[in-house]
Amino acid sequence: MCIRDRDISLWFIIKAIVFGWLAVKFYQLFIREWLFIAFYWKQGLKLDFWRPIFGSAFQEMMDERKHGDCAHFQKEIVRKDPKKKAIMSNIFGRAYLIILDHNLIEQFYKKETTHYEKDPLFTYNFKRVMANGILFVSSDRWRLHRRVLSNAFEFSNIKKMQPIIAEAIFDHFDEMEREGRLSKVHIMDEFQKITGDIVLKSFFGSDFSKRTLFGKPMTKFLALFIEAVSLQMIRNPLSLIFGPQILNYNLTANDRLVTRDLEALRSLAREVINQRRKESNSAYSKGEDRSDLLDFIL
């Protein structure tokens, strides 16, 4: 049987392409990862956790199933060493750092735009939720967002939020007392609930926090939604092969659920903002005080 030279050349090109792709992936998933880890290792950081390829994402998925908390192993590391400055692990061919020390956090934000860039692998999914918000833009647009938010977060405006914050805290403790949860308190869980309630009431007012979506109070709905968005790539391994853009195609039940919740949340936010814009302009023209942070931004 005679094989033509053209067939041999085509087969050689195919093998070369496949080999080249495998070589690139091997470099990205293993060699580059350890170069990053070695870089931080030399600066005094200890590697706290490592697993091939998936790294901390695998442990977060296991913790979610076992403990109902994807950050369980990170909290355990901090509990054992309260003075720890940072947690280092790996994830998808990268060094994964969680900075704990406030001095290091300050230095990071001072150098963020000069030495670091936001990794699209990890920001893509949250950018679907927050679009071009301050967390996901840079340069002039970032400065514009910062100027708008800085006006809203002036001390005098924050001081006006004290009654809302106090109301949220007292209401939560009253609820804990009614449900008999004060005898054994899971402080981090309760802190997250109180924080979520304060954020909702401070930004959108007390009425907004009383709304529901799909039968869930807004505080609980948002907590579950943020967790689902955080874990969406882990729950759909195809995103690791074809990139996070594949999440837009809603191939899995979880992806479809996240998209449904996202569309409902956006619709509700637009409704609230449009209504509040009308109310705020009317109240401001009458000389009435602005009642929450959304009023100050609008």
PDB file of N, CA, C and O in Angstrom, residues 13 43 96 99 109-110 125 132 135 140 145-146 159 180 187 192 194 199 225 245 278 289:
ATOM      1  N   ILE A  13       1.759  17.399  10.418  1.00  0.00           N
ATOM      2  CA  ILE A  13       1.283  18.705  10.875  1.00  0.00           C
ATOM      3  C   ILE A  13       0.272  18.545  12.010  1.00  0.00           C
ATOM      4  O   ILE A  13       0.322  19.268  13.015  1.00  0.00           O
ATOM      5  N   GLN A  43       9.925  34.864  49.044  1.00  0.00           N
ATOM      6  CA  GLN A  43       9.577  36.045  49.837  1.00  0.00           C
ATOM      7  C   GLN A  43       9.053  35.684  51.225  1.00  0.00           C
ATOM      8  O   GLN A  43       8.615  36.556  51.976  1.00  0.00           O
ATOM      9  N   TYR A  96      -2.173  30.805  44.077  1.00  0.00           N
ATOM     10  CA  TYR A  96      -3.417  31.375  44.602  1.00  0.00           C
ATOM     11  C   TYR A  96      -3.124  31.949  45.976  1.00  0.00           C
ATOM     12  O   TYR A  96      -2.821  31.218  46.917  1.00  0.00           O
ATOM     13  N   ILE A  99      -4.477  37.269  50.875  1.00  0.00           N
ATOM     14  CA  ILE A  99      -3.693  38.144  51.754  1.00  0.00           C
ATOM     15  C   ILE A  99      -4.514  38.461  52.996  1.00  0.00           C
ATOM     16  O   ILE A  99      -5.655  38.913  52.899  1.00  0.00           O
ATOM     17  N   TYR A 109      -2.788  47.194  47.149  1.00  0.00           N
ATOM     18  CA  TYR A 109      -3.647  48.161  46.472  1.00  0.00           C
ATOM     19  C   TYR A 109      -2.876  49.390  45.991  1.00  0.00           C
ATOM     20  O   TYR A 109      -3.293  50.037  45.023  1.00  0.00           O
ATOM     21  N   LYS A 110      -1.757  49.683  46.639  1.00  0.00           N
ATOM     22  CA  LYS A 110      -0.934  50.789  46.157  1.00  0.00           C
ATOM     23  C   LYS A 110      -0.253  50.440  44.836  1.00  0.00           C
ATOM     24  O   LYS A 110       0.016  51.309  44.011  1.00  0.00           O
ATOM     25  N   ASN A 125     -16.763  35.644  35.423  1.00  0.00           N
ATOM     26  CA  ASN A 125     -18.084  35.299  35.913  1.00  0.00           C
ATOM     27  C   ASN A 125     -18.683  36.410  36.757  1.00  0.00           C
ATOM     28  O   ASN A 125     -19.874  36.717  36.652  1.00  0.00           O
ATOM     29  N   ASN A 132     -19.433  46.574  34.172  1.00  0.00           N
ATOM     30  CA  ASN A 132     -18.246  47.428  34.232  1.00  0.00           C
ATOM     31  C   ASN A 132     -18.213  48.232  35.523  1.00  0.00           C
ATOM     32  O   ASN A 132     -18.034  49.454  35.515  1.00  0.00           O
ATOM     33  N   LEU A 135     -14.851  47.221  40.364  1.00  0.00           N
ATOM     34  CA  LEU A 135     -13.939  46.091  40.578  1.00  0.00           C
ATOM     35  C   LEU A 135     -13.319  45.583  39.290  1.00  0.00           C
ATOM     36  O   LEU A 135     -12.277  44.939  39.309  1.00  0.00           O
ATOM     37  N   ASP A 140      -9.153  55.497  33.398  1.00  0.00           N
ATOM     38  CA  ASP A 140     -10.058  56.637  33.567  1.00  0.00           C
ATOM     39  C   ASP A 140     -11.425  56.216  34.084  1.00  0.00           C
ATOM     40  O   ASP A 140     -12.029  56.906  34.910  1.00  0.00           O
ATOM     41  N   HIS A 145     -15.561  55.978  38.497  1.00  0.00           N
ATOM     42  CA  HIS A 145     -16.354  55.225  39.466  1.00  0.00           C
ATOM     43  C   HIS A 145     -15.943  55.568  40.894  1.00  0.00           C
ATOM     44  O   HIS A 145     -16.793  55.737  41.771  1.00  0.00           O
ATOM     45  N   ARG A 146     -14.656  55.666  41.088  1.00  0.00           N
ATOM     46  CA  ARG A 146     -14.155  55.947  42.448  1.00  0.00           C
ATOM     47  C   ARG A 146     -14.616  57.325  42.923  1.00  0.00           C
ATOM     48  O   ARG A 146     -14.980  57.486  44.091  1.00  0.00           O
ATOM     49  N   LYS A 159     -22.331  58.580  58.478  1.00  0.00           N
ATOM     50  CA  LYS A 159     -22.884  58.834  59.814  1.00  0.00           C
ATOM     51  C   LYS A 159     -24.413  58.787  59.788  1.00  0.00           C
ATOM     52  O   LYS A 159     -25.053  58.337  60.747  1.00  0.00           O
ATOM     53  N   GLY A 180     -33.938  30.774  69.077  1.00  0.00           N
ATOM     54  CA  GLY A 180     -33.115  30.036  70.037  1.00  0.00           C
ATOM     55  C   GLY A 180     -31.694  29.782  69.558  1.00  0.00           C
ATOM     56  O   GLY A 180     -31.094  28.753  69.902  1.00  0.00           O
ATOM     57  N   ILE A 187     -20.353  32.312  64.698  1.00  0.00           N
ATOM     58  CA  ILE A 187     -20.135  33.751  64.581  1.00  0.00           C
ATOM     59  C   ILE A 187     -19.916  34.194  63.131  1.00  0.00           C
ATOM     60  O   ILE A 187     -20.437  35.234  62.708  1.00  0.00           O
ATOM     61  N   GLN A 192     -21.850  37.177  58.497  1.00  0.00           N
ATOM     62  CA  GLN A 192     -22.133  37.308  57.067  1.00  0.00           C
ATOM     63  C   GLN A 192     -23.581  37.733  56.834  1.00  0.00           C
ATOM     64  O   GLN A 192     -23.868  38.571  55.960  1.00  0.00           O
ATOM     65  N   ILE A 194     -25.555  39.402  58.966  1.00  0.00           N
ATOM     66  CA  ILE A 194     -25.723  40.788  59.415  1.00  0.00           C
ATOM     67  C   ILE A 194     -25.120  41.754  58.397  1.00  0.00           C
ATOM     68  O   ILE A 194     -25.726  42.778  58.059  1.00  0.00           O
ATOM     69  N   VAL A 199     -25.678  45.914  54.242  1.00  0.00           N
ATOM     70  CA  VAL A 199     -25.369  46.410  52.893  1.00  0.00           C
ATOM     71  C   VAL A 199     -26.657  46.702  52.132  1.00  0.00           C
ATOM     72  O   VAL A 199     -26.800  47.763  51.495  1.00  0.00           O
ATOM     73  N   PHE A 225     -26.875  33.319  45.865  1.00  0.00           N
ATOM     74  CA  PHE A 225     -26.524  33.685  44.494  1.00  0.00           C
ATOM     75  C   PHE A 225     -25.022  33.923  44.359  1.00  0.00           C
ATOM     76  O   PHE A 225     -24.391  33.430  43.415  1.00  0.00           O
ATOM     77  N   GLN A 245     -16.262  31.567  28.974  1.00  0.00           N
ATOM     78  CA  GLN A 245     -17.335  32.033  28.090  1.00  0.00           C
ATOM     79  C   GLN A 245     -18.397  30.962  27.856  1.00  0.00           C
ATOM     80  O   GLN A 245     -19.547  31.277  27.540  1.00  0.00           O
ATOM     81  N   LYS A 278     -36.726  58.722  40.644  1.00  0.00           N
ATOM     82  CA  LYS A 278     -37.852  59.650  40.626  1.00  0.00           C
ATOM     83  C   LYS A 278     -38.141  60.192  42.030  1.00  0.00           C
ATOM     84  O   LYS A 278     -38.333  61.397  42.216  1.00  0.00           O
ATOM     85  N   ASP A 289     -33.843  65.330  53.332  1.00  0.00           N
ATOM     86  CA  ASP A 289     -32.558  64.627  53.426  1.00  0.00           C
ATOM     87  C   ASP A 289     -32.597  63.345  52.609  1.00  0.00           C
ATOM     88  O   ASP A 289     -33.635  62.693  52.472  1.00  0.00           O
TER      89      ASP A 289
END
